[in-house]
Amino acid sequence: MKMSRQFPLNALRVFDAAARHLSFTKAGEELGMTQTAVSYQVKLLEENIGEPLFLRTARQVSLTEAGEKLAPKVADAFNTLREAVDSVRETPDATLTIHSTATFASRWLSRHLGAFQLEHPSIAVRLETSGALIDFNQSDCDVAIRWSRDDGKGLTYHRLLRGVYTPMLHPDLAQSIDGLKTPEDLLRLRIIDPGDVWWSQWFREVGIENPDLERYPRSRLNVQAFEAAAAIAGQGVAMLTPELYADEIALGRLYQPFEHLSSEGKNYWLVYPENRRNIRKIKLFRDWILKRVEESRPQQPHQYPMSGA
């Protein structure tokens, strides 16, 4: 069956899903179709174009040269259609769905998000949190705050905070051992989550090759914000990202005893699909959060209190 005089819109929609997933089965799951129906629509499009779009093997499919050329243009075209529909839908009850790590949500986003809603009262906000990387193809999420590397893959990344970490604790806990003069003094205190690889890395980088962290009681709070709460309560030393705790530092509830900062190459990023960059609510949130992060950044370097009495 030839479609030379017809515009194969449905077949293009199926091709877009199959090209993103590189799987007819997953494309079918997204579109509510069988794998056979997906294959049929792709075949119709290939007949219309006169070129094969996929290389088919027993276990997978991959794009041909023609398929790789067509896929981004089809994705952009469908995104333009989505933007047109979204612009009409953006009534006073339009919703921006944000997926965030729990730490960034509790330590930064929840403190500032009200300002965004005051500036843009026509946009409702739904905030979801978890440590998992959201799959934009399988979710109605608009933007995500990720603790990760910039891995591209059709996504736009804007760095919000540097992913650095260093030991932090309540000043009173440090004074209980007459202050912290050298990194070795940390080992005289309870280490919160000693199994965290950040601890061994930080100690190694300050010249302590064998801190013997195995001797400490095991604890695993999993979320940095929980570890910070324990440190604020004087229960031990936590490995934290200082920029997220500027208020606690200013209030004297936490302090950073040593200047050295470690990193494993990850940062806090604002992430969204490249082909949705022009959606109005996403643009407004992107511009707002980048400006807000810069404005809320500490203007002075962290203070390192005098050790000892």
CSV table of C-alpha atoms in Angstrom, one decimal:
chain,number,residue,atom,x,y,z
A,1,MET,CA,0.0,0.0,0.0
A,2,LYS,CA,1.5,3.4,-1.1
A,3,MET,CA,0.9,6.6,0.8
A,4,SER,CA,2.5,8.9,-1.8
A,5,ARG,CA,-0.3,11.4,-1.7
A,6,GLN,CA,-1.1,11.2,1.9
A,7,PHE,CA,0.7,12.8,4.9
A,8,PRO,CA,1.6,9.8,7.2
A,9,LEU,CA,1.0,11.6,10.5
A,10,ASN,CA,0.2,8.5,12.5
A,11,ALA,CA,3.1,6.6,11.1
A,12,LEU,CA,5.4,9.5,11.9
A,13,ARG,CA,4.1,9.5,15.5
A,14,VAL,CA,4.9,5.8,15.8
A,15,PHE,CA,8.3,6.3,14.2
A,16,ASP,CA,9.1,9.1,16.7
A,17,ALA,CA,8.4,6.8,19.6
A,18,ALA,CA,10.3,3.9,18.1
A,19,ALA,CA,13.3,6.1,17.3
A,20,ARG,CA,13.5,7.4,20.9
A,21,HIS,CA,13.2,3.9,22.4
A,22,LEU,CA,15.0,2.0,19.7
A,23,SER,CA,12.5,-0.7,20.4
A,24,PHE,CA,9.2,-1.4,18.7
A,25,THR,CA,7.9,-3.1,21.9
A,26,LYS,CA,8.6,-0.1,24.1
A,27,ALA,CA,7.2,2.3,21.5
A,28,GLY,CA,4.0,0.1,21.5
A,29,GLU,CA,3.9,0.4,25.3
A,30,GLU,CA,4.1,4.1,25.2
A,31,LEU,CA,1.4,4.4,22.5
A,32,GLY,CA,-0.9,1.7,23.6
A,33,MET,CA,-0.2,-0.4,20.5
A,34,THR,CA,1.0,-3.9,19.9
A,35,GLN,CA,4.5,-4.5,18.6
A,36,THR,CA,3.0,-5.8,15.4
A,37,ALA,CA,1.0,-2.6,14.9
A,38,VAL,CA,4.2,-0.5,15.5
A,39,SER,CA,6.1,-2.5,12.9
A,40,TYR,CA,3.3,-2.1,10.4
A,41,GLN,CA,3.1,1.7,10.8
A,42,VAL,CA,6.9,1.9,10.4
A,43,LYS,CA,6.7,-0.2,7.3
A,44,LEU,CA,4.0,2.1,5.8
A,45,LEU,CA,6.3,5.1,6.5
A,46,GLU,CA,9.3,3.4,4.9
A,47,GLU,CA,7.2,2.6,1.8
A,48,ASN,CA,6.0,6.3,1.7
A,49,ILE,CA,9.6,7.6,1.9
A,50,GLY,CA,11.2,4.8,-0.2
A,51,GLU,CA,14.0,4.2,2.3
A,52,PRO,CA,14.4,1.8,5.2
A,53,LEU,CA,14.5,3.6,8.5
A,54,PHE,CA,15.5,0.8,10.8
A,55,LEU,CA,17.9,-2.1,10.7
A,56,ARG,CA,16.1,-5.0,12.2
A,57,THR,CA,17.9,-7.9,14.0
A,58,ALA,CA,16.5,-10.7,16.1
A,59,ARG,CA,16.9,-8.8,19.4
A,60,GLN,CA,17.0,-5.1,18.6
A,61,VAL,CA,16.5,-2.4,16.0
A,62,SER,CA,18.7,0.5,15.1
A,63,LEU,CA,18.3,3.6,12.9
A,64,THR,CA,19.6,3.6,9.4
A,65,GLU,CA,21.3,6.7,8.0
A,66,ALA,CA,17.9,7.9,6.7
A,67,GLY,CA,16.3,7.1,10.0
A,68,GLU,CA,19.0,9.1,11.9
A,69,LYS,CA,18.4,12.1,9.5
A,70,LEU,CA,14.7,11.9,9.9
A,71,ALA,CA,14.3,11.3,13.7
A,72,PRO,CA,15.4,14.7,15.1
A,73,LYS,CA,13.3,16.6,12.5
A,74,VAL,CA,10.2,14.5,13.4
A,75,ALA,CA,10.9,15.1,17.1
A,76,ASP,CA,11.1,18.8,16.6
A,77,ALA,CA,7.9,18.9,14.5
A,78,PHE,CA,5.9,17.0,17.2
A,79,ASN,CA,7.4,19.3,19.9
A,80,THR,CA,6.2,22.3,17.9
A,81,LEU,CA,2.7,20.8,17.9
A,82,ARG,CA,2.9,20.1,21.7
A,83,GLU,CA,4.1,23.7,22.3
A,84,ALA,CA,1.1,25.0,20.3
A,85,VAL,CA,-1.3,22.9,22.3
A,86,ASP,CA,0.4,23.8,25.6
A,87,SER,CA,0.2,27.5,24.9
A,88,VAL,CA,-3.5,27.2,24.5
A,89,ARG,CA,-3.8,25.0,27.6
A,90,GLU,CA,-1.8,27.4,29.8
A,91,THR,CA,-4.9,28.7,31.6
A,92,PRO,CA,-4.8,29.8,35.3
A,93,ASP,CA,-4.7,26.1,36.3
A,94,ALA,CA,-1.7,25.1,34.2
A,95,THR,CA,0.6,22.8,36.2
A,96,LEU,CA,4.4,22.6,36.3
A,97,THR,CA,5.6,19.2,37.6
A,98,ILE,CA,9.1,19.2,39.2
A,99,HIS,CA,11.0,16.1,40.1
A,100,SER,CA,13.8,16.7,42.6
A,101,THR,CA,16.2,14.9,44.9
A,102,ALA,CA,14.9,15.0,48.5
A,103,THR,CA,17.9,16.9,49.7
A,104,PHE,CA,17.7,19.8,47.2
A,105,ALA,CA,13.9,19.9,47.6
A,106,SER,CA,14.1,20.2,51.4
A,107,ARG,CA,17.2,22.3,51.7
A,108,TRP,CA,16.7,24.8,48.8
A,109,LEU,CA,13.7,24.4,46.6
A,110,SER,CA,11.0,24.4,49.3
A,111,ARG,CA,12.4,27.6,50.8
A,112,HIS,CA,12.3,29.5,47.5
A,113,LEU,CA,9.4,27.9,45.5
A,114,GLY,CA,6.8,30.2,47.0
A,115,ALA,CA,8.6,33.2,45.3
A,116,PHE,CA,8.2,31.5,41.9
A,117,GLN,CA,4.4,31.0,42.5
A,118,LEU,CA,4.0,34.7,43.6
A,119,GLU,CA,5.7,35.8,40.4
A,120,HIS,CA,3.7,33.4,38.2
A,121,PRO,CA,0.3,32.8,39.9
A,122,SER,CA,-1.2,31.3,36.8
A,123,ILE,CA,1.2,28.3,37.1
A,124,ALA,CA,0.4,25.7,39.8
A,125,VAL,CA,3.4,23.6,41.0
A,126,ARG,CA,3.6,19.9,41.8
A,127,LEU,CA,6.8,18.7,43.5
A,128,GLU,CA,7.8,15.1,43.5
A,129,THR,CA,10.9,13.7,45.2
A,130,SER,CA,13.0,10.6,44.9
A,131,GLY,CA,16.6,9.5,44.3
A,132,ALA,CA,15.8,7.9,41.0
A,133,LEU,CA,16.6,9.5,37.6
A,134,ILE,CA,13.2,10.4,36.1
A,135,ASP,CA,12.5,9.1,32.6
A,136,PHE,CA,10.9,12.0,30.8
A,137,ASN,CA,9.5,9.6,28.2
A,138,GLN,CA,7.6,7.6,30.8
A,139,SER,CA,6.5,10.5,33.0
A,140,ASP,CA,4.5,13.7,32.9
A,141,CYS,CA,7.4,15.5,34.7
A,142,ASP,CA,8.3,18.9,33.1
A,143,VAL,CA,11.7,19.5,34.7
A,144,ALA,CA,14.0,17.6,37.1
A,145,ILE,CA,16.6,18.6,39.7
A,146,ARG,CA,19.3,15.9,39.4
A,147,TRP,CA,22.4,15.0,41.4
A,148,SER,CA,24.3,13.6,38.4
A,149,ARG,CA,26.7,14.2,35.6
A,150,ASP,CA,25.8,15.9,32.4
A,151,ASP,CA,25.2,12.9,30.2
A,152,GLY,CA,23.4,14.7,27.3
A,153,LYS,CA,21.1,12.1,25.7
A,154,GLY,CA,18.6,14.7,24.3
A,155,LEU,CA,18.4,16.6,27.6
A,156,THR,CA,19.4,20.2,28.5
A,157,TYR,CA,21.4,20.7,31.7
A,158,HIS,CA,21.9,23.9,33.7
A,159,ARG,CA,24.2,23.6,36.7
A,160,LEU,CA,22.6,24.9,39.9
A,161,LEU,CA,25.2,24.0,42.5
A,162,ARG,CA,28.6,22.4,42.5
A,163,GLY,CA,28.5,18.9,43.8
A,164,VAL,CA,31.2,19.2,46.5
A,165,TYR,CA,31.2,17.8,50.0
A,166,THR,CA,33.2,18.1,53.2
A,167,PRO,CA,32.7,17.2,56.9
A,168,MET,CA,30.4,19.4,58.9
A,169,LEU,CA,29.2,19.3,62.5
A,170,HIS,CA,27.7,21.4,65.3
A,171,PRO,CA,30.2,23.7,67.0
A,172,ASP,CA,29.4,22.3,70.4
A,173,LEU,CA,30.4,18.8,69.3
A,174,ALA,CA,33.8,20.1,68.2
A,175,GLN,CA,34.3,21.9,71.5
A,176,SER,CA,33.5,18.7,73.4
A,177,ILE,CA,37.0,17.5,72.3
A,178,ASP,CA,38.6,21.0,72.7
A,179,GLY,CA,38.3,21.8,69.0
A,180,LEU,CA,39.4,20.3,65.7
A,181,LYS,CA,43.0,21.1,64.9
A,182,THR,CA,43.7,18.5,62.2
A,183,PRO,CA,41.5,16.2,60.1
A,184,GLU,CA,42.6,13.3,62.3
A,185,ASP,CA,40.6,14.9,65.1
A,186,LEU,CA,37.4,14.0,63.3
A,187,LEU,CA,38.1,10.4,64.0
A,188,ARG,CA,37.6,11.1,67.7
A,189,LEU,CA,34.0,11.8,67.1
A,190,ARG,CA,31.0,9.8,65.8
A,191,ILE,CA,31.0,9.6,62.0
A,192,ILE,CA,27.5,9.7,60.5
A,193,ASP,CA,27.4,7.0,57.8
A,194,PRO,CA,31.0,5.9,57.9
A,195,GLY,CA,30.3,3.5,55.0
A,196,ASP,CA,29.7,6.4,52.6
A,197,VAL,CA,32.5,6.4,50.0
A,198,TRP,CA,32.7,10.2,50.3
A,199,TRP,CA,34.4,9.7,53.7
A,200,SER,CA,37.2,7.5,52.5
A,201,GLN,CA,37.8,9.8,49.5
A,202,TRP,CA,37.9,13.0,51.6
A,203,PHE,CA,40.3,11.5,54.1
A,204,ARG,CA,42.5,10.1,51.3
A,205,GLU,CA,42.7,13.6,49.7
A,206,VAL,CA,43.8,15.2,53.0
A,207,GLY,CA,46.5,12.6,53.4
A,208,ILE,CA,44.9,10.0,55.7
A,209,GLU,CA,45.1,6.7,53.8
A,210,ASN,CA,43.6,4.4,56.4
A,211,PRO,CA,41.1,6.2,58.7
A,212,ASP,CA,39.8,2.7,59.8
A,213,LEU,CA,36.2,3.7,59.3
A,214,GLU,CA,35.1,0.1,59.7
A,215,ARG,CA,35.4,0.4,63.5
A,216,TYR,CA,32.5,2.9,63.6
A,217,PRO,CA,28.9,1.6,64.1
A,218,ARG,CA,27.1,1.2,60.8
A,219,SER,CA,24.4,3.8,60.0
A,220,ARG,CA,22.8,4.6,56.7
A,221,LEU,CA,20.3,7.5,56.4
A,222,ASN,CA,20.5,7.6,52.6
A,223,VAL,CA,19.5,11.2,52.3
A,224,GLN,CA,22.0,14.0,52.9
A,225,ALA,CA,19.3,16.2,54.5
A,226,PHE,CA,18.7,13.5,57.2
A,227,GLU,CA,22.4,13.3,57.9
A,228,ALA,CA,22.5,17.1,58.2
A,229,ALA,CA,19.7,17.0,60.7
A,230,ALA,CA,21.6,14.5,62.8
A,231,ALA,CA,24.7,16.7,62.7
A,232,ILE,CA,22.7,19.8,63.7
A,233,ALA,CA,21.4,17.8,66.7
A,234,GLY,CA,25.0,17.2,67.7
A,235,GLN,CA,24.9,13.5,67.0
A,236,GLY,CA,28.0,13.3,64.9
A,237,VAL,CA,29.9,14.6,61.9
A,238,ALA,CA,28.2,14.5,58.5
A,239,MET,CA,29.6,14.7,55.0
A,240,LEU,CA,27.6,17.6,53.4
A,241,THR,CA,27.4,20.1,50.6
A,242,PRO,CA,28.1,23.4,52.3
A,243,GLU,CA,26.2,25.6,49.9
A,244,LEU,CA,23.0,23.9,50.9
A,245,TYR,CA,23.5,24.8,54.5
A,246,ALA,CA,24.5,28.5,54.4
A,247,ASP,CA,21.6,29.4,56.8
A,248,GLU,CA,22.7,26.9,59.4
A,249,ILE,CA,26.3,28.0,59.1
A,250,ALA,CA,25.3,31.7,59.6
A,251,LEU,CA,23.2,30.7,62.6
A,252,GLY,CA,26.0,28.8,64.2
A,253,ARG,CA,24.2,25.4,64.0
A,254,LEU,CA,26.7,23.9,61.7
A,255,TYR,CA,30.3,24.7,60.7
A,256,GLN,CA,32.8,23.5,58.2
A,257,PRO,CA,36.1,22.9,60.1
A,258,PHE,CA,38.4,22.3,57.1
A,259,GLU,CA,38.6,24.1,53.8
A,260,HIS,CA,39.2,21.0,51.6
A,261,LEU,CA,36.2,20.1,49.4
A,262,SER,CA,35.9,16.8,47.6
A,263,SER,CA,33.9,15.9,44.5
A,264,GLU,CA,33.0,12.8,42.5
A,265,GLY,CA,32.2,14.8,39.3
A,266,LYS,CA,28.5,15.2,39.9
A,267,ASN,CA,26.5,18.4,40.4
A,268,TYR,CA,23.0,19.6,41.0
A,269,TRP,CA,21.4,20.3,37.7
A,270,LEU,CA,18.2,21.6,36.3
A,271,VAL,CA,17.3,19.1,33.5
A,272,TYR,CA,14.5,19.0,30.9
A,273,PRO,CA,14.2,17.5,27.4
A,274,GLU,CA,15.9,19.6,24.7
A,275,ASN,CA,12.9,19.4,22.5
A,276,ARG,CA,10.7,21.0,25.2
A,277,ARG,CA,13.0,24.0,25.8
A,278,ASN,CA,10.5,26.5,24.4
A,279,ILE,CA,7.5,25.5,26.5
A,280,ARG,CA,6.5,28.6,28.3
A,281,LYS,CA,6.2,27.2,31.9
A,282,ILE,CA,9.6,25.5,31.5
A,283,LYS,CA,11.2,28.7,30.2
A,284,LEU,CA,9.8,30.7,33.1
A,285,PHE,CA,10.9,28.3,35.7
A,286,ARG,CA,14.4,27.9,34.1
A,287,ASP,CA,15.0,31.7,34.1
A,288,TRP,CA,13.6,32.1,37.6
A,289,ILE,CA,15.6,29.3,39.3
A,290,LEU,CA,18.9,30.2,37.6
A,291,LYS,CA,18.5,33.8,38.8
A,292,ARG,CA,17.4,32.7,42.3
A,293,VAL,CA,20.3,30.3,42.8
A,294,GLU,CA,22.8,33.0,41.9
A,295,GLU,CA,21.1,35.6,44.2
A,296,SER,CA,21.0,33.1,47.1
A,297,ARG,CA,24.6,32.0,46.7
A,298,PRO,CA,26.8,32.9,49.7
A,299,GLN,CA,28.6,36.2,49.0
A,300,GLN,CA,31.6,35.3,51.2
A,301,PRO,CA,33.6,32.1,51.5
A,302,HIS,CA,32.8,29.8,54.4
A,303,GLN,CA,34.3,30.7,57.7
A,304,TYR,CA,36.5,28.1,59.4
A,305,PRO,CA,36.2,28.8,63.1
A,306,MET,CA,39.3,28.7,65.3
A,307,SER,CA,40.0,25.2,66.6
A,308,GLY,CA,40.5,24.6,70.2
A,309,ALA,CA,39.6,26.9,73.1
